[in-house]
Amino acid sequence: MESSPFVVEVGDIVHQRTDAIVNAANSSLMGGGGVDGAIHRHGGPAILAECMEIRRTTHPEGLPPGQAVATSGGNLSCRWIIHTVGPVFRDPSQFDLLASCYHRSLLLAADLGARSISFPLVGAGVYGWPADLASRAAIDGAARALDEAAGLSEVRFVLYRDELAEVFRSELGRAPS
Ligand code: AR6
């Protein structure tokens, strides 16, 4: 059996050295707090300029939850930033939409030629998803994409705190192999 491409670590997403880094954005693509704020702060104005161009051209109404778009990495050490938007948590019925963030982000990264990618725990901050459900959605969405996409050899989940990493690892342990 091949070894798992999943890596779990505690850290800051902006310091990852993977081909792609995923941003937990909002539909406006104009920046915000949390991961989004950190990525735009460290990545510099080129990222916002590209996001504005995406809004002007392909997504004038904003990026809907569950979808993903790419920009360059600006001053970050990645080649691409994949911006995705989690649904705001109300109840678990939007689980598939949250999983879709991972699925679509991975397929887009693979299409661009990325071999490695770092994800934050999309939806688990300002958008209010409980860590266990957010972790489950991450694992399900990413696993589904890896069944479909070739070329990605490392999928890194970067959790902000030890407690989140513990929850994530326990959900990963429950995942069907
Ligand atoms: N590196 C890794 N993880 C982080 C970092 C970081 N630098 N900063 C926060 N986290 P959030 P969301 C964790 O709120 O829930 C923004 O305003 C955080 O602890 O960034 O999808 C956007 O513009 C949590 O576990 O994303 C949207 O309006 C996880 O990353 C909204 O927040 C996600 O937290 C999106 O909310």
XYZ file of C-alpha atoms and ligand atoms in Angstrom:
213
model
C 0.000 0.000 0.000
C 1.291 3.512 -0.802
C 2.150 5.771 2.132
C -0.393 8.485 2.971
C 0.249 11.919 1.441
C -1.375 13.525 4.520
C 0.879 15.422 6.928
C -0.509 17.076 10.069
C 1.393 19.789 11.883
C 0.960 22.698 14.231
C 2.094 25.994 12.745
C 1.393 29.133 10.808
C 0.139 28.662 7.262
C 2.153 31.587 5.887
C 5.462 29.882 6.662
C 4.748 26.683 4.762
C 7.093 25.760 1.953
C 4.706 23.907 -0.299
C 3.924 24.595 -3.966
C 0.450 25.825 -3.024
C -1.060 27.341 0.125
C -4.813 27.477 0.661
C -6.508 30.623 1.945
C -9.703 30.484 4.049
C -11.188 33.482 2.254
C -14.645 35.025 2.100
C -16.777 35.446 -1.013
C -15.567 39.000 -1.627
C -11.932 37.815 -2.031
C -10.964 41.216 -0.629
C -9.237 39.949 2.528
C -10.318 39.685 6.145
C -9.046 38.325 9.471
C -7.585 34.961 10.506
C -5.780 33.035 7.768
C -6.999 35.483 5.124
C -5.525 38.451 6.968
C -2.207 36.674 7.560
C -1.883 35.630 3.903
C -2.556 39.109 2.532
C -0.323 40.733 5.170
C 2.659 38.476 4.467
C 1.960 37.939 0.778
C 1.776 41.627 -0.148
C -0.498 43.670 -2.435
C 0.011 41.576 -5.589
C -2.375 38.960 -4.190
C -5.174 41.472 -3.610
C -4.619 42.915 -7.085
C -5.074 39.446 -8.606
C -8.159 38.837 -6.476
C -9.632 42.095 -7.737
C -9.000 40.951 -11.296
C -10.789 37.660 -10.582
C -13.757 39.643 -9.240
C -13.729 41.889 -12.294
C -13.604 38.998 -14.767
C -14.744 35.512 -13.741
C -16.521 36.143 -10.406
C -18.223 39.559 -10.387
C -20.721 38.300 -7.780
C -17.986 36.900 -5.550
C -16.704 33.357 -5.065
C -19.474 31.033 -3.838
C -18.823 28.776 -0.818
C -17.276 25.429 -1.742
C -15.412 26.767 -4.796
C -11.756 27.681 -5.328
C -9.670 30.088 -7.433
C -5.908 30.591 -7.732
C -3.549 33.548 -7.614
C 0.211 33.720 -7.473
C 1.898 33.484 -4.074
C 3.074 37.101 -3.925
C 5.843 37.374 -1.331
C 5.062 33.985 0.210
C 7.354 31.097 -0.608
C 4.621 29.196 -2.452
C 3.971 29.417 -6.180
C 0.184 29.570 -5.897
C -2.413 30.575 -3.377
C -5.686 28.761 -3.719
C -8.525 30.845 -2.291
C -11.554 28.932 -1.106
C -14.627 29.943 0.884
C -16.143 27.771 3.590
C -19.850 27.960 4.386
C -20.688 29.755 7.642
C -21.626 27.094 10.211
C -25.286 26.890 11.135
C -25.762 23.137 11.343
C -23.930 20.123 9.872
C -26.104 20.079 6.722
C -23.476 22.072 4.843
C -20.777 19.510 5.527
C -20.511 18.564 1.837
C -20.011 22.191 0.887
C -17.133 22.456 3.345
C -15.625 19.191 2.029
C -15.963 20.649 -1.467
C -13.502 23.429 -0.484
C -10.802 20.768 -0.127
C -11.900 18.766 -3.131
C -11.993 21.772 -5.482
C -8.796 23.315 -4.075
C -6.856 20.089 -4.570
C -8.124 19.517 -8.094
C -7.243 23.104 -9.019
C -3.765 22.785 -7.477
C -3.168 19.509 -9.312
C -4.312 21.128 -12.560
C -1.794 23.926 -12.067
C 0.971 21.372 -11.510
C 1.411 21.619 -7.739
C 2.979 18.603 -6.063
C 2.513 19.802 -2.490
C -0.160 21.884 -0.794
C -0.879 23.281 2.683
C -4.389 23.712 4.076
C -5.588 25.561 7.158
C -8.707 24.217 8.868
C -11.139 26.089 6.633
C -14.333 27.188 8.384
C -13.100 26.447 11.905
C -12.403 30.064 12.923
C -14.617 33.047 12.209
C -17.073 30.801 10.318
C -17.725 28.739 13.428
C -17.367 25.085 12.433
C -16.632 22.714 15.335
C -13.097 21.344 14.958
C -14.160 17.694 14.640
C -16.645 18.341 11.818
C -14.230 20.709 10.082
C -11.488 18.060 10.296
C -13.781 15.345 8.970
C -14.772 17.538 6.016
C -11.093 18.260 5.305
C -10.176 14.580 5.297
C -13.183 13.468 3.219
C -12.816 16.237 0.634
C -9.071 15.783 0.267
C -9.273 11.987 0.050
C -11.906 12.229 -2.682
C -9.729 14.610 -4.715
C -6.669 12.412 -4.362
C -8.634 9.552 -5.884
C -9.231 11.747 -8.939
C -6.074 13.869 -9.295
C -2.564 12.799 -10.140
C 0.693 14.418 -9.093
C 0.074 15.585 -5.544
C 2.467 13.801 -3.238
C 2.059 15.913 -0.090
C -1.117 17.318 1.440
C -0.254 19.238 4.582
C -2.862 20.225 7.174
C -1.521 23.123 9.207
C -3.370 23.499 12.492
C -2.973 26.642 14.488
C -2.985 25.101 17.965
C -2.043 21.758 19.546
C -5.664 21.032 20.552
C -6.818 21.385 16.936
C -4.067 19.068 15.734
C -5.136 16.483 18.313
C -8.744 16.607 17.096
C -7.573 16.391 13.495
C -5.314 13.391 14.153
C -8.093 11.584 15.943
C -10.451 12.134 12.974
C -7.705 10.964 10.626
C -7.390 7.803 12.715
C -11.092 7.167 12.170
C -10.888 7.620 8.391
C -11.562 4.526 6.317
C -8.325 3.401 4.642
N -2.105 29.710 10.180
C -2.822 28.558 10.362
N -4.064 28.544 10.883
C -4.600 29.738 11.247
C -3.937 30.979 11.079
C -2.631 30.927 10.518
N -1.910 32.042 10.329
N -4.765 31.979 11.517
C -5.898 31.383 11.940
N -5.803 30.041 11.795
P -10.317 31.535 9.900
P -12.774 30.664 8.515
C -6.795 28.976 12.070
O -11.111 32.405 10.797
O -13.348 30.076 9.750
C -11.676 35.721 7.560
O -12.005 36.971 8.072
C -7.963 29.304 12.992
O -7.578 29.080 14.331
O -9.075 32.081 9.312
O -12.907 29.901 7.233
C -12.091 35.543 6.097
O -11.946 36.742 5.368
C -8.988 28.289 12.505
O -8.743 27.012 13.098
O -11.209 31.023 8.626
C -13.521 35.124 6.217
O -14.371 36.244 6.390
C -8.733 28.157 11.010
O -7.407 28.676 10.814
C -13.549 34.280 7.475
O -12.427 34.731 8.266
C -9.687 28.953 10.130
O -9.986 30.209 10.717
C -13.316 32.818 7.159
O -13.470 32.081 8.349
